[in-house]
GROMACS .gro file of C-alpha atoms in nm:
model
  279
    1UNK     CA    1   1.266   0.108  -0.995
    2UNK     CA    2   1.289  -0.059  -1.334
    3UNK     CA    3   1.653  -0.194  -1.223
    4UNK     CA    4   1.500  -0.337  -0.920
    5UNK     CA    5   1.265  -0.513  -1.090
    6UNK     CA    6   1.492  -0.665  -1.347
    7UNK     CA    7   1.684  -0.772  -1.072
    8UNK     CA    8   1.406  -0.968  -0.918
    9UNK     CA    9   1.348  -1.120  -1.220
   10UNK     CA   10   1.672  -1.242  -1.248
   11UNK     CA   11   1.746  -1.370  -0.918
   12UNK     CA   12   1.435  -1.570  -0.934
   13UNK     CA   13   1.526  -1.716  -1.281
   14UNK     CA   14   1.904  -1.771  -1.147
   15UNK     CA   15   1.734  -1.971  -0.893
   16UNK     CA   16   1.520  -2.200  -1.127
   17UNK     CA   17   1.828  -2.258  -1.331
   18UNK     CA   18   1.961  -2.382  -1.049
   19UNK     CA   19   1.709  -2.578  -0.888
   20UNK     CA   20   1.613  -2.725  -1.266
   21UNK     CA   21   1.708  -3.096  -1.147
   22UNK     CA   22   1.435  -3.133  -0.908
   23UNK     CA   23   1.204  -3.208  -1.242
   24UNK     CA   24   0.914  -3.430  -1.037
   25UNK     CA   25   0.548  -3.330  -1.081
   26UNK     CA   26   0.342  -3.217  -0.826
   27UNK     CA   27   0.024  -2.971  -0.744
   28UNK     CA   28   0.148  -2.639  -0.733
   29UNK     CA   29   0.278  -2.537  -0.399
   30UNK     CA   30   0.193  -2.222  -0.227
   31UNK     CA   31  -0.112  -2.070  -0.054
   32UNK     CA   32  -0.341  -2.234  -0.281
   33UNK     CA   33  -0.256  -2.579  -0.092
   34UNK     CA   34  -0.257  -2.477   0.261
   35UNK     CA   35  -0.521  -2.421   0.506
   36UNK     CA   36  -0.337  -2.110   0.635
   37UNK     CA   37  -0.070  -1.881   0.591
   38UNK     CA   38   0.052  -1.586   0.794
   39UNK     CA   39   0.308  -1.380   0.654
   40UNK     CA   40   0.539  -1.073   0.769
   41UNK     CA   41   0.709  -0.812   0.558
   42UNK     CA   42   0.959  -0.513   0.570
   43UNK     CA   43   0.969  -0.301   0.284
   44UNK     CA   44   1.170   0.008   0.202
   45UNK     CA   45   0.892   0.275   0.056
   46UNK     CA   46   0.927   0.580  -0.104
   47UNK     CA   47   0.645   0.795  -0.025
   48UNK     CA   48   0.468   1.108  -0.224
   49UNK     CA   49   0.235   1.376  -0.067
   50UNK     CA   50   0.064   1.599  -0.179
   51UNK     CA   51  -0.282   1.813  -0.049
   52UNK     CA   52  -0.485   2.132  -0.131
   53UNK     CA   53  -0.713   2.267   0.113
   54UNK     CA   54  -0.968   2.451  -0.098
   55UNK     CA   55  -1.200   2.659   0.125
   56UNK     CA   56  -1.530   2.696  -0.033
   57UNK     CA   57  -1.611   3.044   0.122
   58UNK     CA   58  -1.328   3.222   0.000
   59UNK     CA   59  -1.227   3.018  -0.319
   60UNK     CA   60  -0.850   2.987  -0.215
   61UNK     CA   61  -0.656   2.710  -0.090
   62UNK     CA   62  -0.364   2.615   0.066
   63UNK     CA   63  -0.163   2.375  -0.084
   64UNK     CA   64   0.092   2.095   0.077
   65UNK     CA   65   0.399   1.933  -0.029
   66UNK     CA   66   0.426   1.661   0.252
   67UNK     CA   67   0.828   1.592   0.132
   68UNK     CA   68   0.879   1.886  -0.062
   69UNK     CA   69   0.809   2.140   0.191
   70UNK     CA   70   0.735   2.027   0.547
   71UNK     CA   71   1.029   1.764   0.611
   72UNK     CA   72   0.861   1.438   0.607
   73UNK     CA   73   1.084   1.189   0.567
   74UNK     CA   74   1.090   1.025   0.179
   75UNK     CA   75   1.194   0.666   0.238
   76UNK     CA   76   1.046   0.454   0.561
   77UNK     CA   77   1.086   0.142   0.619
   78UNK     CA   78   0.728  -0.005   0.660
   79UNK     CA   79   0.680  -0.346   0.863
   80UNK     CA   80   0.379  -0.527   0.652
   81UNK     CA   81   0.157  -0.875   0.811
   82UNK     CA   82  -0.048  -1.047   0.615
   83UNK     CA   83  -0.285  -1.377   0.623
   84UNK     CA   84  -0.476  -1.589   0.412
   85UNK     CA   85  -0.740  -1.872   0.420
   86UNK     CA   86  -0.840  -2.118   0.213
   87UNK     CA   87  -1.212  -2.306   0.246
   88UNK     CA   88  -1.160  -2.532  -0.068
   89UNK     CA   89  -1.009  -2.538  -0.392
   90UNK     CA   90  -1.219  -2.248  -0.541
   91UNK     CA   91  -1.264  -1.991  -0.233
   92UNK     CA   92  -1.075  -1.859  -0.024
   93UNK     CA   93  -1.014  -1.550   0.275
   94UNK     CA   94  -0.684  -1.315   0.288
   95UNK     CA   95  -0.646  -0.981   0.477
   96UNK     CA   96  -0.310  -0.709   0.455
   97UNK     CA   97  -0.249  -0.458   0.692
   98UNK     CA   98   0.026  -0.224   0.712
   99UNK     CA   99   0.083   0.136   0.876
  100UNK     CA  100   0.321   0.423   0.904
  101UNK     CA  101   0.440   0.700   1.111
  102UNK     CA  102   0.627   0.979   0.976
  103UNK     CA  103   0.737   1.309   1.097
  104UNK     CA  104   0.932   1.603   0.976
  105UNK     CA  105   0.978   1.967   1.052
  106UNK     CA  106   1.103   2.224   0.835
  107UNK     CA  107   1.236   2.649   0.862
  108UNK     CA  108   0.977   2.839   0.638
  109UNK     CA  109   1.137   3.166   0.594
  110UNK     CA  110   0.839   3.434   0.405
  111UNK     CA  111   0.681   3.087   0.257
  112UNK     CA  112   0.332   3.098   0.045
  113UNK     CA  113   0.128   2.798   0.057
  114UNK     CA  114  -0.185   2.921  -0.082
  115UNK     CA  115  -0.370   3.116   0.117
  116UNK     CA  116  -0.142   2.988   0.433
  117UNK     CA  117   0.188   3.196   0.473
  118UNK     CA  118   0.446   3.135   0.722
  119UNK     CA  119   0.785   3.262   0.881
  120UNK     CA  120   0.865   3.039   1.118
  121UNK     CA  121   0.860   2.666   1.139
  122UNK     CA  122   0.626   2.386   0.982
  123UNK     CA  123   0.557   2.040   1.097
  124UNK     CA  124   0.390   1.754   0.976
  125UNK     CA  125   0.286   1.408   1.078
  126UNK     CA  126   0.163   1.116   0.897
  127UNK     CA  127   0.043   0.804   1.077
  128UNK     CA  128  -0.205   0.652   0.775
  129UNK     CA  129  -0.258   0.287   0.792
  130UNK     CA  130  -0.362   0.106   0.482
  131UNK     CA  131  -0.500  -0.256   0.452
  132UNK     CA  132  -0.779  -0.479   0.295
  133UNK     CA  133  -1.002  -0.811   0.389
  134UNK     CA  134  -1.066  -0.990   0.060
  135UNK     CA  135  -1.284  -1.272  -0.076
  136UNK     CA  136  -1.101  -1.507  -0.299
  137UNK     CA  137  -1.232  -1.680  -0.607
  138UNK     CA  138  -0.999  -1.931  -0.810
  139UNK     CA  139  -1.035  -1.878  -1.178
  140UNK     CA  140  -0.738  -2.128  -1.310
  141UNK     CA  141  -0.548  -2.385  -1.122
  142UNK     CA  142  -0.295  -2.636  -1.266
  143UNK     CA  143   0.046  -2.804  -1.151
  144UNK     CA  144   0.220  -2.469  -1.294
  145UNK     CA  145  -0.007  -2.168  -1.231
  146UNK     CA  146  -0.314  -2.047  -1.051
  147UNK     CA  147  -0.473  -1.721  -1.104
  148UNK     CA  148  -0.769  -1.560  -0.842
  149UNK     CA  149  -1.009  -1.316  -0.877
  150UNK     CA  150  -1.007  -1.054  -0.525
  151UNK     CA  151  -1.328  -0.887  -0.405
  152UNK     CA  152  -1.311  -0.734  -0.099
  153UNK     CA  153  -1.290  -0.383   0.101
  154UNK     CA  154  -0.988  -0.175   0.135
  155UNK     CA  155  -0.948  -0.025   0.482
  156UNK     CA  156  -0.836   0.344   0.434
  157UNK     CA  157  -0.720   0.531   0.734
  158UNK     CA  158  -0.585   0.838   0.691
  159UNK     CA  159  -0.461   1.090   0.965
  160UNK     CA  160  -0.249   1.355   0.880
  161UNK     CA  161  -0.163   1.690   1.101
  162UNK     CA  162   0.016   2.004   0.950
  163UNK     CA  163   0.127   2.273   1.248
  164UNK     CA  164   0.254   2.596   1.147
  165UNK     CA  165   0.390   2.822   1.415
  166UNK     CA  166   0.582   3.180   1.406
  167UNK     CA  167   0.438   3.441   1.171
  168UNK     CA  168   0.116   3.346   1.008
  169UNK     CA  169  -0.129   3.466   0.795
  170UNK     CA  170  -0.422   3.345   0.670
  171UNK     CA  171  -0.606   3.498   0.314
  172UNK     CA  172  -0.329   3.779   0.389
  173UNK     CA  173  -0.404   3.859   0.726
  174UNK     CA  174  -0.232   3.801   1.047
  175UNK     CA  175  -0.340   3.504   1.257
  176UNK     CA  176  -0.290   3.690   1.604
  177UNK     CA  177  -0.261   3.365   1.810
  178UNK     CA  178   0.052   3.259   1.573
  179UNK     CA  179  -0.015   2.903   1.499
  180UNK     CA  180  -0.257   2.723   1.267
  181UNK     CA  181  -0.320   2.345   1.262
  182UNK     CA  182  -0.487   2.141   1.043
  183UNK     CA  183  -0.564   1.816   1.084
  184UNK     CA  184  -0.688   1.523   0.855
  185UNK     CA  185  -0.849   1.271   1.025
  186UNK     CA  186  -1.090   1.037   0.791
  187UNK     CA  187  -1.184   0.614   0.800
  188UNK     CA  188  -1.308   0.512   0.483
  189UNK     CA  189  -1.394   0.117   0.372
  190UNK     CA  190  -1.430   0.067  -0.017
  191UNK     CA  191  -1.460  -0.152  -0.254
  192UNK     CA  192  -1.157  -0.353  -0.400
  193UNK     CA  193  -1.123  -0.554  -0.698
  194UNK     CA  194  -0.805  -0.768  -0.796
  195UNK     CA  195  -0.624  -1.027  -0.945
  196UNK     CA  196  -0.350  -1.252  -0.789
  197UNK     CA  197  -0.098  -1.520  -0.959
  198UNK     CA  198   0.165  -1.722  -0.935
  199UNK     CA  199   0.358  -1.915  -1.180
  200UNK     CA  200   0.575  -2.210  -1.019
  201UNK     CA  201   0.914  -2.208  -1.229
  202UNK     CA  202   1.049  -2.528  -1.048
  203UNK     CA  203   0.970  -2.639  -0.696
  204UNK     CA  204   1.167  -2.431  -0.499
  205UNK     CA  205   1.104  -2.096  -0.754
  206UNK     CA  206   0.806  -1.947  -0.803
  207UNK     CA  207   0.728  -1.545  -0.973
  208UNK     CA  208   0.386  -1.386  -0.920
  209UNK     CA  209   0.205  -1.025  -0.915
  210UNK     CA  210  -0.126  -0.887  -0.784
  211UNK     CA  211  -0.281  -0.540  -0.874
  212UNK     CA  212  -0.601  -0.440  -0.698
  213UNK     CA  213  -0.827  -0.200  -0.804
  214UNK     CA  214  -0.991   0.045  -0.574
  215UNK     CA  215  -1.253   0.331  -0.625
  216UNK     CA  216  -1.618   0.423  -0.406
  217UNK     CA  217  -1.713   0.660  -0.205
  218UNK     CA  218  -1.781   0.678   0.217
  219UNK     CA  219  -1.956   0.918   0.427
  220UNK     CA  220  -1.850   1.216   0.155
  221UNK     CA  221  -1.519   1.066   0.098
  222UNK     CA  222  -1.435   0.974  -0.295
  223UNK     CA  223  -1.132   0.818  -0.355
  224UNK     CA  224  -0.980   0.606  -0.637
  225UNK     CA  225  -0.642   0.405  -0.635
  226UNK     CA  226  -0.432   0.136  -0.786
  227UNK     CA  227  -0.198  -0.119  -0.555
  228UNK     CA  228   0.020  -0.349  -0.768
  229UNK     CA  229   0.287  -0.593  -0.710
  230UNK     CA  230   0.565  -0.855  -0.888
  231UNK     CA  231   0.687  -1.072  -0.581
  232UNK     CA  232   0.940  -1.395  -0.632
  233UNK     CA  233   0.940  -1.664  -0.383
  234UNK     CA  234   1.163  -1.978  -0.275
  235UNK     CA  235   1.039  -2.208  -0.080
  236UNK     CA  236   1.279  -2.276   0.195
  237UNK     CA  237   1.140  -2.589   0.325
  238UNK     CA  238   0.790  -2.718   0.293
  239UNK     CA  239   0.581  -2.459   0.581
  240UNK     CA  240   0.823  -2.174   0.522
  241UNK     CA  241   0.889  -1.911   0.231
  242UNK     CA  242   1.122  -1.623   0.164
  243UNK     CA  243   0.934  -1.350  -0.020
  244UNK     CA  244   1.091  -1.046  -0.184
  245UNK     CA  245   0.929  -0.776  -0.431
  246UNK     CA  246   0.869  -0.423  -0.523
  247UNK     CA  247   0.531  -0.258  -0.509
  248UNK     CA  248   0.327   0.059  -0.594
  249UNK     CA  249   0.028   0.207  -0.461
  250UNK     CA  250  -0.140   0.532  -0.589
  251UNK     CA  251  -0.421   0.713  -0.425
  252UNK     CA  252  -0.627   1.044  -0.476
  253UNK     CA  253  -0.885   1.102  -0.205
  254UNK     CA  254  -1.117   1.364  -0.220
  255UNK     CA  255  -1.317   1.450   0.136
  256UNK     CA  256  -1.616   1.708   0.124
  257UNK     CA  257  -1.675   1.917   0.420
  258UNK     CA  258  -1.935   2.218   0.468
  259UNK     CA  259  -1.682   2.486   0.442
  260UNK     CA  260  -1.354   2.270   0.287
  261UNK     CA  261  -1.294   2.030   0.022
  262UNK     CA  262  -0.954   1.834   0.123
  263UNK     CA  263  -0.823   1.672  -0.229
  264UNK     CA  264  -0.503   1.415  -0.124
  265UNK     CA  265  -0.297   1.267  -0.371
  266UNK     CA  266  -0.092   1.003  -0.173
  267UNK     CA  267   0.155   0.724  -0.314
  268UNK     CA  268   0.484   0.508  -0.211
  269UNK     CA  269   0.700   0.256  -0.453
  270UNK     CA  270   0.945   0.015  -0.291
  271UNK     CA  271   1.091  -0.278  -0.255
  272UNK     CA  272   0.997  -0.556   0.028
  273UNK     CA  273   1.157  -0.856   0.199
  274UNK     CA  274   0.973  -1.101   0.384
  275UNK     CA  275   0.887  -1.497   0.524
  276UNK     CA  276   0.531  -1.621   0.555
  277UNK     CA  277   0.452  -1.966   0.706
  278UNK     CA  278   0.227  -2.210   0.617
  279UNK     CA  279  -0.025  -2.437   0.825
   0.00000   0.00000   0.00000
């Protein structure tokens, strides 16, 4: 990841070595000056998994390697859109919205998850979806840089489904139908807090990151993560830009049920290519 990053930097820098002629002043081009942009993204994530199941009558739990141990795919490519607004030279409106779909299946031959164990065959799906609606406030502006302040809620949907079928137990004992299923289905909204910039390095070059902070709690759902971002742009011609970055999310989600507690530690890293268009 630290390669890919180093590359970005550098092709963005070859770029404004390039471009270094075009030396004329002007207001600093991107977002910030338009009335709209709409953007679209595909990035190539590499996701990370992992649950316990802790049942709170028995004190045991089962625990879940989504990659590890159930065949769910570690790299997806992930399409991204995402749209912004501004109402004057101070505020401003922006959303992001992605989702996923993964599925794998996997042999468990005499395997111990916890208190689950299985000889037979596991599956699991994961179709989470993952976005935000912010409120933008512009703390520095010049020809060269801005830098805004994000308040807004992040949109977190997760819905995951585990199936285990052949020989099962459960606590030790046999579960006479065969199968067990468990299924995480939860909507939570929460607070987000971020910054966003971009530094123009000539007029066709420009090198920015955003990190957003986000951490509440939702109908007995807790949950605390960190999204983050270095992106490089050139601006192709004056309503269209090619975008291209690496990111990192990290989440652990706790949801509290009468007889479970579901704890969710769930996470991707990438890299991301893209075009947004401005109005």
């Amino acid at each position: 990841m630290r390669a890919v990053i180093c590359l970005v930097l550098f092709l963005a820098m070859a770029g404004a070595t390039a471009d270094e002629s075009d030396s004329q002043e002007r207001r600093f081009d991107t977002e910030l000056d338009r009335r709209f942009v709409l953007g679209i993204e595909a990035g190539i994530e590499r996701f990370d998994t992992n649950i316990r199941i802790f049942d709170r009558n028995t004190g045991n739990s089962i625990y879940l390697d989504g990659e590890g141990s159930f065949g769910l795919p570690e790299s997806k490519t992930v399409p991204t859109v995402y749209g912004a607004m501004r109402i004057n030279e101070k505020h401003g409106l922006g959303f992001y919205y992605f989702t996923v779909h993964r599925a794998g299946t996997a042999l468990a031959v005499n395997q111990d998850y916890g208190r689950l164990g299985v000889n037979g065959t596991v599956s699991f799906d994961d179709e989470t979806s993952l976005g935000y609606v912010n409120y933008s406030y512009t703390l520095f502006d010049d020809n060269r840089t801005f830098i805004r302040a994000l308040l807004g809620v992040y949109l977190l949907d997760l819905k995951m489904t585990l199936d285990a079928v052949g020989e099962v137990t459960l606590d030790g004992d046999p579960v006479q139908s065969g199968e067990y299923n468990e299924t995480i289905s939860q909507f939570a909204p929460l607070p987000l807090f971020g910054l966003d910039y971009w530094t123009r390095v000539t007029n066709k070059w420009y090198l920015g990151g955003k990190v957003a902070l986000i951490t509440g709690s939702y109908d007995n759902v807790s949950a605390f993560a960190i999204e983050a971002a270095l992106r490089a742009r050139w601006r192709m011609t004056d309503r269209v830009s090619l975008i291209t970055g690496v990111n990192f999310m990290s989440a652990d989600v706790d949801i509290k049920r009468t007889n479970t507690i579901r704890e969710i530690s769930y996470g991707f890293e990438g890299v991301y290519l893209g075009l947004d268009f401005s109005f």
